[in-house]
mmCIF file of C-alpha atoms in Angstrom:
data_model
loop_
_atom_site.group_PDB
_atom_site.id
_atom_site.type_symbol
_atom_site.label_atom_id
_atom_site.label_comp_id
_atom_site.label_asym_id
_atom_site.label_seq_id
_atom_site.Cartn_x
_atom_site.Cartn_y
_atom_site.Cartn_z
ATOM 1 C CA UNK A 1 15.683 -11.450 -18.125
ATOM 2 C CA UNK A 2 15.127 -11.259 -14.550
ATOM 3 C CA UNK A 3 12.704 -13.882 -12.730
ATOM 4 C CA UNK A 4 11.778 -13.693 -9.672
ATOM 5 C CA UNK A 5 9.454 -15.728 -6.863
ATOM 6 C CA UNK A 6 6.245 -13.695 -6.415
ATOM 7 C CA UNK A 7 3.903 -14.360 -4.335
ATOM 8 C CA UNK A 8 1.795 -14.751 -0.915
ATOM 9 C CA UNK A 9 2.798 -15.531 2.364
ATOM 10 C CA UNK A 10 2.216 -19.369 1.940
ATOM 11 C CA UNK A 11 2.341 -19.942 -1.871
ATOM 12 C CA UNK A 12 4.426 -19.035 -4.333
ATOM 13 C CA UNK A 13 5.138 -18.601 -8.037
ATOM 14 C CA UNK A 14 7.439 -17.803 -10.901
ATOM 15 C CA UNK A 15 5.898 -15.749 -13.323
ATOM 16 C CA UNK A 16 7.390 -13.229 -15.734
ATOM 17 C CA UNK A 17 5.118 -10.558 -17.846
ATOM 18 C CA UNK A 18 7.468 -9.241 -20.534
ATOM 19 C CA UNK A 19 10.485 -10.000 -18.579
ATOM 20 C CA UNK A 20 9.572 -8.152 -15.420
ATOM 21 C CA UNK A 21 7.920 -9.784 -12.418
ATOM 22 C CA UNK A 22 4.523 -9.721 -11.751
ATOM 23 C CA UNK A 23 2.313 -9.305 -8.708
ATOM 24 C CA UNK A 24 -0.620 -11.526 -7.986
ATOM 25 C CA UNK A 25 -3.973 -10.792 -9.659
ATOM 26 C CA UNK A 26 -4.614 -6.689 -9.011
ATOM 27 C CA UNK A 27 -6.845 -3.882 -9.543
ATOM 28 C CA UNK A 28 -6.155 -2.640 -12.490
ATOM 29 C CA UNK A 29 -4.827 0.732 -10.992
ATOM 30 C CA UNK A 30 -2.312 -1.102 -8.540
ATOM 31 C CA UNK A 31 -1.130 -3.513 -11.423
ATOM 32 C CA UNK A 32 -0.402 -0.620 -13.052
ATOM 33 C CA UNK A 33 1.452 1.251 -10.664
ATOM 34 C CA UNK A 34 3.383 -2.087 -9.638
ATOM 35 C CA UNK A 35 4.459 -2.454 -13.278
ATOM 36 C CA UNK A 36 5.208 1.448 -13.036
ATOM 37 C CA UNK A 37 6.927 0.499 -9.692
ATOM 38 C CA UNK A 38 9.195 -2.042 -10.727
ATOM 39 C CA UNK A 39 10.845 0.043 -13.802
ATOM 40 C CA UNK A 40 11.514 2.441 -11.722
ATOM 41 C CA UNK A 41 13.444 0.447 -8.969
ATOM 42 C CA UNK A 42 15.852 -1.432 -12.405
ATOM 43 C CA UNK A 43 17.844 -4.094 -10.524
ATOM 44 C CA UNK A 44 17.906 -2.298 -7.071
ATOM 45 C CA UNK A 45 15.899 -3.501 -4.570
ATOM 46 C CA UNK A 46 13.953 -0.378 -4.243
ATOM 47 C CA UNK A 47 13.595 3.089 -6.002
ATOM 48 C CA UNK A 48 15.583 5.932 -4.223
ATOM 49 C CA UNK A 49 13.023 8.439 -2.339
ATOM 50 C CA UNK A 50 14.945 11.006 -5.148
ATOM 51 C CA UNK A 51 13.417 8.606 -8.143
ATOM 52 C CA UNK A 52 9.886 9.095 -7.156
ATOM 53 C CA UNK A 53 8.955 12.069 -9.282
ATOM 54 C CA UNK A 54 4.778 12.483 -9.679
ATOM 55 C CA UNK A 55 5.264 13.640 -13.261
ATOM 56 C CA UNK A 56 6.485 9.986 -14.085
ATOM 57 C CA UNK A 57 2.817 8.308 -12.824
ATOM 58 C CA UNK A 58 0.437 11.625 -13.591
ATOM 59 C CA UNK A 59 -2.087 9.355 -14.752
ATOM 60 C CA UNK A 60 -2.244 7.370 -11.270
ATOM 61 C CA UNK A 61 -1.105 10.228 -9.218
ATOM 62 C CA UNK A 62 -4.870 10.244 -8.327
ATOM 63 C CA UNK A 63 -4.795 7.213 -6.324
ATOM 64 C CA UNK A 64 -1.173 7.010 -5.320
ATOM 65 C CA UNK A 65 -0.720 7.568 -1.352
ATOM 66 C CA UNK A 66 2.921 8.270 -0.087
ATOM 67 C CA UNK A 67 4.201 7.404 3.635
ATOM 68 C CA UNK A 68 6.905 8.556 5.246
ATOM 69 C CA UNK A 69 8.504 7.370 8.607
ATOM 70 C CA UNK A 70 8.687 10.133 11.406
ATOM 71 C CA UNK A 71 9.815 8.237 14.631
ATOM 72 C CA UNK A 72 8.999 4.534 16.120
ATOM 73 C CA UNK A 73 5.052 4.695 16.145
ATOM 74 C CA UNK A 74 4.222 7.482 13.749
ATOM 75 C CA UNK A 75 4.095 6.833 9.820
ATOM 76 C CA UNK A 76 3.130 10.106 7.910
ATOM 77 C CA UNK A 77 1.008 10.139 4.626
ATOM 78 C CA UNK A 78 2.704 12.667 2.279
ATOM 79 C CA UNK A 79 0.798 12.370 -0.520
ATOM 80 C CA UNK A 80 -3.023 11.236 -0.547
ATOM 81 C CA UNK A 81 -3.936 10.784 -4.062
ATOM 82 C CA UNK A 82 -7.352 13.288 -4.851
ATOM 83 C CA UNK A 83 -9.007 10.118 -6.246
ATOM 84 C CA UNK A 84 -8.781 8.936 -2.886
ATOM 85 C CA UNK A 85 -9.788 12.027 -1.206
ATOM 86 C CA UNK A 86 -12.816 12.362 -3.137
ATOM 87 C CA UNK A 87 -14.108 8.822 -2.320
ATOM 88 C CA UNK A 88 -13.481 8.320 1.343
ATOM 89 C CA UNK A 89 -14.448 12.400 1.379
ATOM 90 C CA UNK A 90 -10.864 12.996 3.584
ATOM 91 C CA UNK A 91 -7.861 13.547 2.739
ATOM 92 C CA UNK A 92 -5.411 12.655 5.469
ATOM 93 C CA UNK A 93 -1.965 14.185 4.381
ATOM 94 C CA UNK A 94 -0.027 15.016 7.456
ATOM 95 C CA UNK A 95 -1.883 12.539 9.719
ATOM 96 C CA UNK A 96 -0.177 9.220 11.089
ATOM 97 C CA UNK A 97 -1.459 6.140 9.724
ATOM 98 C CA UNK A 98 -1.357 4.248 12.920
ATOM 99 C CA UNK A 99 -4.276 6.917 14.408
ATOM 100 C CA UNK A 100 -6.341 5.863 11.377
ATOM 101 C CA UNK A 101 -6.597 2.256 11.693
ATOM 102 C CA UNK A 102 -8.539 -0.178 14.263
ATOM 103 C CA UNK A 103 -6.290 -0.178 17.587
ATOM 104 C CA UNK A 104 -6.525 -3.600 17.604
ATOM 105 C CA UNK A 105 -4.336 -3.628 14.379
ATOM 106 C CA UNK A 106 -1.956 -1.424 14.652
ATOM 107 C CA UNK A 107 1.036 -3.101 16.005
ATOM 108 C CA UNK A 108 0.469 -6.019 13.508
ATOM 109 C CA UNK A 109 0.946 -3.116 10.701
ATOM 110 C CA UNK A 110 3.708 -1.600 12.273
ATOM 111 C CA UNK A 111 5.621 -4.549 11.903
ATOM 112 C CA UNK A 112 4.023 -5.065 8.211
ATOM 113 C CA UNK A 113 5.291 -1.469 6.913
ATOM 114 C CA UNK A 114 9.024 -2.275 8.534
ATOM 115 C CA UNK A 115 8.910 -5.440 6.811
ATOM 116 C CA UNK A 116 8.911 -3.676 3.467
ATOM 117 C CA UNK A 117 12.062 -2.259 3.827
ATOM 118 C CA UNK A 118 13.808 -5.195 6.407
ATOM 119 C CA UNK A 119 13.122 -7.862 3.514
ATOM 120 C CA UNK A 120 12.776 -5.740 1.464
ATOM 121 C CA UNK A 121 8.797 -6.998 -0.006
ATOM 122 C CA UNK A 122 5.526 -5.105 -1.011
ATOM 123 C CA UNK A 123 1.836 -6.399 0.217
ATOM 124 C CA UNK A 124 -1.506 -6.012 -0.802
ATOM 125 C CA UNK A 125 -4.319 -5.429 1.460
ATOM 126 C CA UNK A 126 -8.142 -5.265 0.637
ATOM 127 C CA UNK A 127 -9.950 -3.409 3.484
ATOM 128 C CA UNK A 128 -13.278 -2.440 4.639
ATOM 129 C CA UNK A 129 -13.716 1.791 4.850
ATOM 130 C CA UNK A 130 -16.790 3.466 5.887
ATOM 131 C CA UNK A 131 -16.461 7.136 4.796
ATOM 132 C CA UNK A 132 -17.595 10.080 6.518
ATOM 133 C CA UNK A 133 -21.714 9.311 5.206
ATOM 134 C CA UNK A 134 -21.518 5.998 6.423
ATOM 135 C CA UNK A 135 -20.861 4.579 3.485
ATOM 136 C CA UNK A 136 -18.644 1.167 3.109
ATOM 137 C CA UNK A 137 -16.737 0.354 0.490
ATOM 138 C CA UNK A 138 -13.770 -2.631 -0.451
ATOM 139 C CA UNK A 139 -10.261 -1.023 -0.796
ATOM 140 C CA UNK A 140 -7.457 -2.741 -2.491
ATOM 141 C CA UNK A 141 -4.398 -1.270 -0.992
ATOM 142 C CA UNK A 142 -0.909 -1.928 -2.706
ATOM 143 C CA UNK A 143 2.766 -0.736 -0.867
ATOM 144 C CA UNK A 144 6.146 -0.892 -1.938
ATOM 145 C CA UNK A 145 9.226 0.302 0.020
ATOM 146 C CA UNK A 146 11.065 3.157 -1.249
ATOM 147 C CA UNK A 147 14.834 4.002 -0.240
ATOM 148 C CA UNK A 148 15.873 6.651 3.048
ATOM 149 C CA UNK A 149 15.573 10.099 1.913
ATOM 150 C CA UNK A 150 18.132 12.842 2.499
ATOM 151 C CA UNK A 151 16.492 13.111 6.100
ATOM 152 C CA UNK A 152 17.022 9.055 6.901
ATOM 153 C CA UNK A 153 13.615 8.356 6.534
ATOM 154 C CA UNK A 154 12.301 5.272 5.033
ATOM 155 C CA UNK A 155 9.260 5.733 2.517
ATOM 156 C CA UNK A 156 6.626 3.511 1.560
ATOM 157 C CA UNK A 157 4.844 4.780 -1.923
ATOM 158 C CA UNK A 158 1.027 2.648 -3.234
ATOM 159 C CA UNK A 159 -2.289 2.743 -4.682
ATOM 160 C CA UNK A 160 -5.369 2.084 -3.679
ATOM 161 C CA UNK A 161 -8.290 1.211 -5.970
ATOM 162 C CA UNK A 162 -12.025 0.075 -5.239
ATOM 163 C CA UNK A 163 -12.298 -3.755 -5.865
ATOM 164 C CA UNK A 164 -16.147 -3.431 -6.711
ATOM 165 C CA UNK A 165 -18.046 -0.184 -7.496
ATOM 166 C CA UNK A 166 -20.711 -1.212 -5.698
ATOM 167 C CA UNK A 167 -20.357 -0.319 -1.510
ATOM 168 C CA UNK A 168 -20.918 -2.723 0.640
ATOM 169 C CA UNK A 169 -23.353 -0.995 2.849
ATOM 170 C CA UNK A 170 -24.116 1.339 5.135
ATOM 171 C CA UNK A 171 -22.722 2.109 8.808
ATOM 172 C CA UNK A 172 -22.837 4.065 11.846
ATOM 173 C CA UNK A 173 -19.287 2.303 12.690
ATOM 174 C CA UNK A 174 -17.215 3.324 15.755
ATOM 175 C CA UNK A 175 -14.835 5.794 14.953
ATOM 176 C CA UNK A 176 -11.862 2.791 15.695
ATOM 177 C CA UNK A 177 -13.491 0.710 12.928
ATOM 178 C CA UNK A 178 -13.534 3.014 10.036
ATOM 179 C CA UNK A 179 -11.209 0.968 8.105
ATOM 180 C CA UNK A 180 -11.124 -2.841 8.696
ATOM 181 C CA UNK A 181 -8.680 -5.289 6.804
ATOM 182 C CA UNK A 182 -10.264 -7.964 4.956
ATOM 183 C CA UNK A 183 -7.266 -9.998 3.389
ATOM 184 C CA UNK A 184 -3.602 -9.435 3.722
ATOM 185 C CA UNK A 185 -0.300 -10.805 1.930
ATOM 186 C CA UNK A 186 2.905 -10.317 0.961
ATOM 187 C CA UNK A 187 4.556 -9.842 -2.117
ATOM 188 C CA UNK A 188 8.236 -11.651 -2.371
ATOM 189 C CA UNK A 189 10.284 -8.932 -4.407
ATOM 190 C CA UNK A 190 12.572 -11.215 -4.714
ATOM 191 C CA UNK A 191 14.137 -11.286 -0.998
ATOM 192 C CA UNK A 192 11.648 -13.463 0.800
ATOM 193 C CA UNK A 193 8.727 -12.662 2.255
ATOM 194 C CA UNK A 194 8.105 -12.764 6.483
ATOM 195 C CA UNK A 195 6.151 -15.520 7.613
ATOM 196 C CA UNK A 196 3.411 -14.026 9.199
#
């Protein structure tokens, strides 16, 4: 049976769900694609970019995102999930995710997406995003690290999954503040977690 420590930054617990460890409390789309997650990995630390096939997760695939690192300051979605697309009304495959967050935060997740593979960890995030109406709803983001492809490049795979259906407003927000984070923390795989 394997048992691991999971848990946030600053508190942590043993837990087991049917002999597999479990993340903290998630949406019910991210628990189910960290559950999904961590059969596919076995007793690796992390999947091999080669193990990620969409046909294994076609029932998520709508809200799965895929990253892939192209050089020192530019992470590339590969994969945005049409559930996604359809609810922040943009889909931003090919576009680095350090031009689509606040600049204020972007070296902070920089060092949060090498973490993931440096540990290696996963992390959940819950952020503000305003689509393209001015509309604002709360995200629950989940990433986990997936192994160098062919190419080198590290991969991140996650979902992301409203926490309420109800928005949480309306705004004319600056273009830098389309997407604010809200809460933040790690999730010990089993190899520690960075204090942050």
């Amino acid at each position: 049976m394997v048992r691991l420590m999971i848990g946030s930054v600053n508190e942590y617990a043993p837990e087991t769900c049917a002999g597999m460890p479990s993340a903290p409390p998630l949406a019910a789309v991210n628990q189910a694609f960290w559950e999904f997650w961590l059969e596919l990995r076995g007793d690796r630390a992390m999947p091999a970019a080669g193990d990620i096939n969409p046909a294994g997760f076609r029932h998520l695939l709508p809200h799965v995102r895929c990253m892939r690192w192209d050089g020192p300051e530019r992470v590339v979605f590969t994969l945005w999930g049409t559930g996604l697309g359809e609810w922040l009304k943009v889909d931003p495959t090919g576009q680095n995710v350090f031009d689509l967050i606040p600049k204020a935060e972007r070296s902070r997740e920089k060092v949060r997406l090498e973490n993931l593979h440096r540990y290696p960890c996963a992390f959940v995030q819950q952020r503000s995003v305003t689509d393209v109406r001015g509309t604002t709803f709360l995200f629950e983001f989940l990433t986990l690290p997936v192994a160098a492809g062919a190419d080198g490049a590290p991969r991140m795979i996650g979902t992301g999954a409203f926490c309420s259906d109800a928005p949480l407003g309306r705004a004319d927000a600056d273009p830098d503040q389309r997407t604010v984070q809200r809460s933040f923390r790690y999730i010990d795989i089993g190899f520690g977690v960075p204090a942050e």
